[in-house]
Amino acid sequence: MIIPPEKIQADTLNNILEEFINREGTDYGEIEYNLAAKVEKLKPQVLNGDILIVFDDQLQSITLMTKRQYKEAQHTQDRINRTLHCDN
């Protein structure tokens, strides 16, 4: 399920972004950015809808995905559901 960022309080949204950045690990570019800079870079992408906030009901977790990643995940889930339905 996609959670619209405007439905999330600002502090909570920042916590989600920070947790995602920390979970994804370190960047190995020429310039290292601190957490606040990474959040400020990611936040506009979330607010304009390029990056989606996705809640997984089965795992009870939140992650961030591009629209493409979300569509691919939905496609995979649809294939799994069709396979399970055919097996019954």
PDB file of C-alpha atoms in Angstrom:
ATOM      1  CA  MET A   1       0.000   0.000   0.000  1.00  0.00           C
ATOM      2  CA  ILE A   2       1.337   3.421  -0.951  1.00  0.00           C
ATOM      3  CA  ILE A   3       1.259   5.992   1.837  1.00  0.00           C
ATOM      4  CA  PRO A   4       0.960   9.575   0.582  1.00  0.00           C
ATOM      5  CA  PRO A   5       3.687  11.686   2.209  1.00  0.00           C
ATOM      6  CA  GLU A   6       1.260  14.524   2.877  1.00  0.00           C
ATOM      7  CA  LYS A   7      -0.639  12.182   5.234  1.00  0.00           C
ATOM      8  CA  ILE A   8       2.466  11.775   7.417  1.00  0.00           C
ATOM      9  CA  GLN A   9       3.549  14.281  10.061  1.00  0.00           C
ATOM     10  CA  ALA A  10       6.832  16.049   9.234  1.00  0.00           C
ATOM     11  CA  ASP A  11       8.781  14.474  12.111  1.00  0.00           C
ATOM     12  CA  THR A  12       7.528  11.014  11.229  1.00  0.00           C
ATOM     13  CA  LEU A  13       8.419  11.513   7.577  1.00  0.00           C
ATOM     14  CA  ASN A  14      11.942  12.564   8.546  1.00  0.00           C
ATOM     15  CA  ASN A  15      12.253   9.486  10.771  1.00  0.00           C
ATOM     16  CA  ILE A  16      11.140   7.242   7.891  1.00  0.00           C
ATOM     17  CA  LEU A  17      13.679   8.827   5.551  1.00  0.00           C
ATOM     18  CA  GLU A  18      16.484   8.582   8.121  1.00  0.00           C
ATOM     19  CA  GLU A  19      15.701   4.950   8.866  1.00  0.00           C
ATOM     20  CA  PHE A  20      15.669   4.088   5.162  1.00  0.00           C
ATOM     21  CA  ILE A  21      18.979   5.869   4.557  1.00  0.00           C
ATOM     22  CA  ASN A  22      20.610   4.138   7.527  1.00  0.00           C
ATOM     23  CA  ARG A  23      19.250   0.761   6.433  1.00  0.00           C
ATOM     24  CA  GLU A  24      20.605   1.180   2.915  1.00  0.00           C
ATOM     25  CA  GLY A  25      24.158   1.680   4.154  1.00  0.00           C
ATOM     26  CA  THR A  26      27.059   3.911   3.240  1.00  0.00           C
ATOM     27  CA  ASP A  27      27.600   5.671  -0.051  1.00  0.00           C
ATOM     28  CA  TYR A  28      31.003   5.220  -1.609  1.00  0.00           C
ATOM     29  CA  GLY A  29      31.155   8.308  -3.799  1.00  0.00           C
ATOM     30  CA  GLU A  30      33.879  10.886  -3.830  1.00  0.00           C
ATOM     31  CA  ILE A  31      31.921  13.066  -1.419  1.00  0.00           C
ATOM     32  CA  GLU A  32      30.326  11.678   1.718  1.00  0.00           C
ATOM     33  CA  TYR A  33      27.154  13.394   2.868  1.00  0.00           C
ATOM     34  CA  ASN A  34      25.892  13.493   6.441  1.00  0.00           C
ATOM     35  CA  LEU A  35      22.474  12.096   7.301  1.00  0.00           C
ATOM     36  CA  ALA A  36      20.741  15.491   7.266  1.00  0.00           C
ATOM     37  CA  ALA A  37      22.055  16.230   3.763  1.00  0.00           C
ATOM     38  CA  LYS A  38      20.897  12.828   2.532  1.00  0.00           C
ATOM     39  CA  VAL A  39      17.418  13.411   3.994  1.00  0.00           C
ATOM     40  CA  GLU A  40      17.232  16.839   2.337  1.00  0.00           C
ATOM     41  CA  LYS A  41      18.178  15.270  -0.990  1.00  0.00           C
ATOM     42  CA  LEU A  42      15.666  12.431  -0.671  1.00  0.00           C
ATOM     43  CA  LYS A  43      12.719  14.382   0.741  1.00  0.00           C
ATOM     44  CA  PRO A  44      11.805  16.338  -2.439  1.00  0.00           C
ATOM     45  CA  GLN A  45      11.780  13.094  -4.424  1.00  0.00           C
ATOM     46  CA  VAL A  46       9.305  11.642  -1.927  1.00  0.00           C
ATOM     47  CA  LEU A  47       7.165  14.773  -1.796  1.00  0.00           C
ATOM     48  CA  ASN A  48       6.873  14.999  -5.580  1.00  0.00           C
ATOM     49  CA  GLY A  49       6.038  11.295  -5.944  1.00  0.00           C
ATOM     50  CA  ASP A  50       9.190  10.063  -7.683  1.00  0.00           C
ATOM     51  CA  ILE A  51       9.934   7.906  -4.638  1.00  0.00           C
ATOM     52  CA  LEU A  52       6.990   6.124  -3.001  1.00  0.00           C
ATOM     53  CA  ILE A  53       6.485   5.282   0.664  1.00  0.00           C
ATOM     54  CA  VAL A  54       5.230   1.707   0.684  1.00  0.00           C
ATOM     55  CA  PHE A  55       3.771  -0.163   3.643  1.00  0.00           C
ATOM     56  CA  ASP A  56       3.990  -3.964   3.472  1.00  0.00           C
ATOM     57  CA  ASP A  57       1.045  -5.324   5.422  1.00  0.00           C
ATOM     58  CA  GLN A  58       2.475  -8.846   5.673  1.00  0.00           C
ATOM     59  CA  LEU A  59       5.852  -7.706   6.988  1.00  0.00           C
ATOM     60  CA  GLN A  60       4.409  -4.735   8.897  1.00  0.00           C
ATOM     61  CA  SER A  61       7.205  -2.563   7.534  1.00  0.00           C
ATOM     62  CA  ILE A  62       7.738   0.574   5.500  1.00  0.00           C
ATOM     63  CA  THR A  63      10.179   0.988   2.652  1.00  0.00           C
ATOM     64  CA  LEU A  64      10.845   3.460  -0.130  1.00  0.00           C
ATOM     65  CA  MET A  65      10.654   2.491  -3.801  1.00  0.00           C
ATOM     66  CA  THR A  66      10.776   4.124  -7.161  1.00  0.00           C
ATOM     67  CA  LYS A  67       7.582   3.884  -9.184  1.00  0.00           C
ATOM     68  CA  ARG A  68       9.294   1.312 -11.378  1.00  0.00           C
ATOM     69  CA  GLN A  69      10.300  -0.845  -8.406  1.00  0.00           C
ATOM     70  CA  TYR A  70       6.741  -0.664  -7.098  1.00  0.00           C
ATOM     71  CA  LYS A  71       5.262  -1.739 -10.435  1.00  0.00           C
ATOM     72  CA  GLU A  72       7.735  -4.626 -10.667  1.00  0.00           C
ATOM     73  CA  ALA A  73       6.873  -5.737  -7.125  1.00  0.00           C
ATOM     74  CA  GLN A  74       3.162  -5.578  -7.933  1.00  0.00           C
ATOM     75  CA  HIS A  75       3.725  -7.601 -11.113  1.00  0.00           C
ATOM     76  CA  THR A  76       5.670 -10.242  -9.184  1.00  0.00           C
ATOM     77  CA  GLN A  77       2.971 -10.408  -6.509  1.00  0.00           C
ATOM     78  CA  ASP A  78       0.272 -10.799  -9.184  1.00  0.00           C
ATOM     79  CA  ARG A  79       2.201 -13.717 -10.731  1.00  0.00           C
ATOM     80  CA  ILE A  80       2.545 -15.368  -7.328  1.00  0.00           C
ATOM     81  CA  ASN A  81      -1.164 -14.906  -6.624  1.00  0.00           C
ATOM     82  CA  ARG A  82      -2.112 -16.414 -10.019  1.00  0.00           C
ATOM     83  CA  THR A  83       0.199 -19.380  -9.390  1.00  0.00           C
ATOM     84  CA  LEU A  84      -1.265 -19.971  -5.931  1.00  0.00           C
ATOM     85  CA  HIS A  85      -4.797 -19.661  -7.304  1.00  0.00           C
ATOM     86  CA  CYS A  86      -4.082 -22.206 -10.069  1.00  0.00           C
ATOM     87  CA  ASP A  87      -2.621 -24.680  -7.570  1.00  0.00           C
ATOM     88  CA  ASN A  88      -5.855 -24.769  -5.532  1.00  0.00           C
TER      89      ASN A  88
END
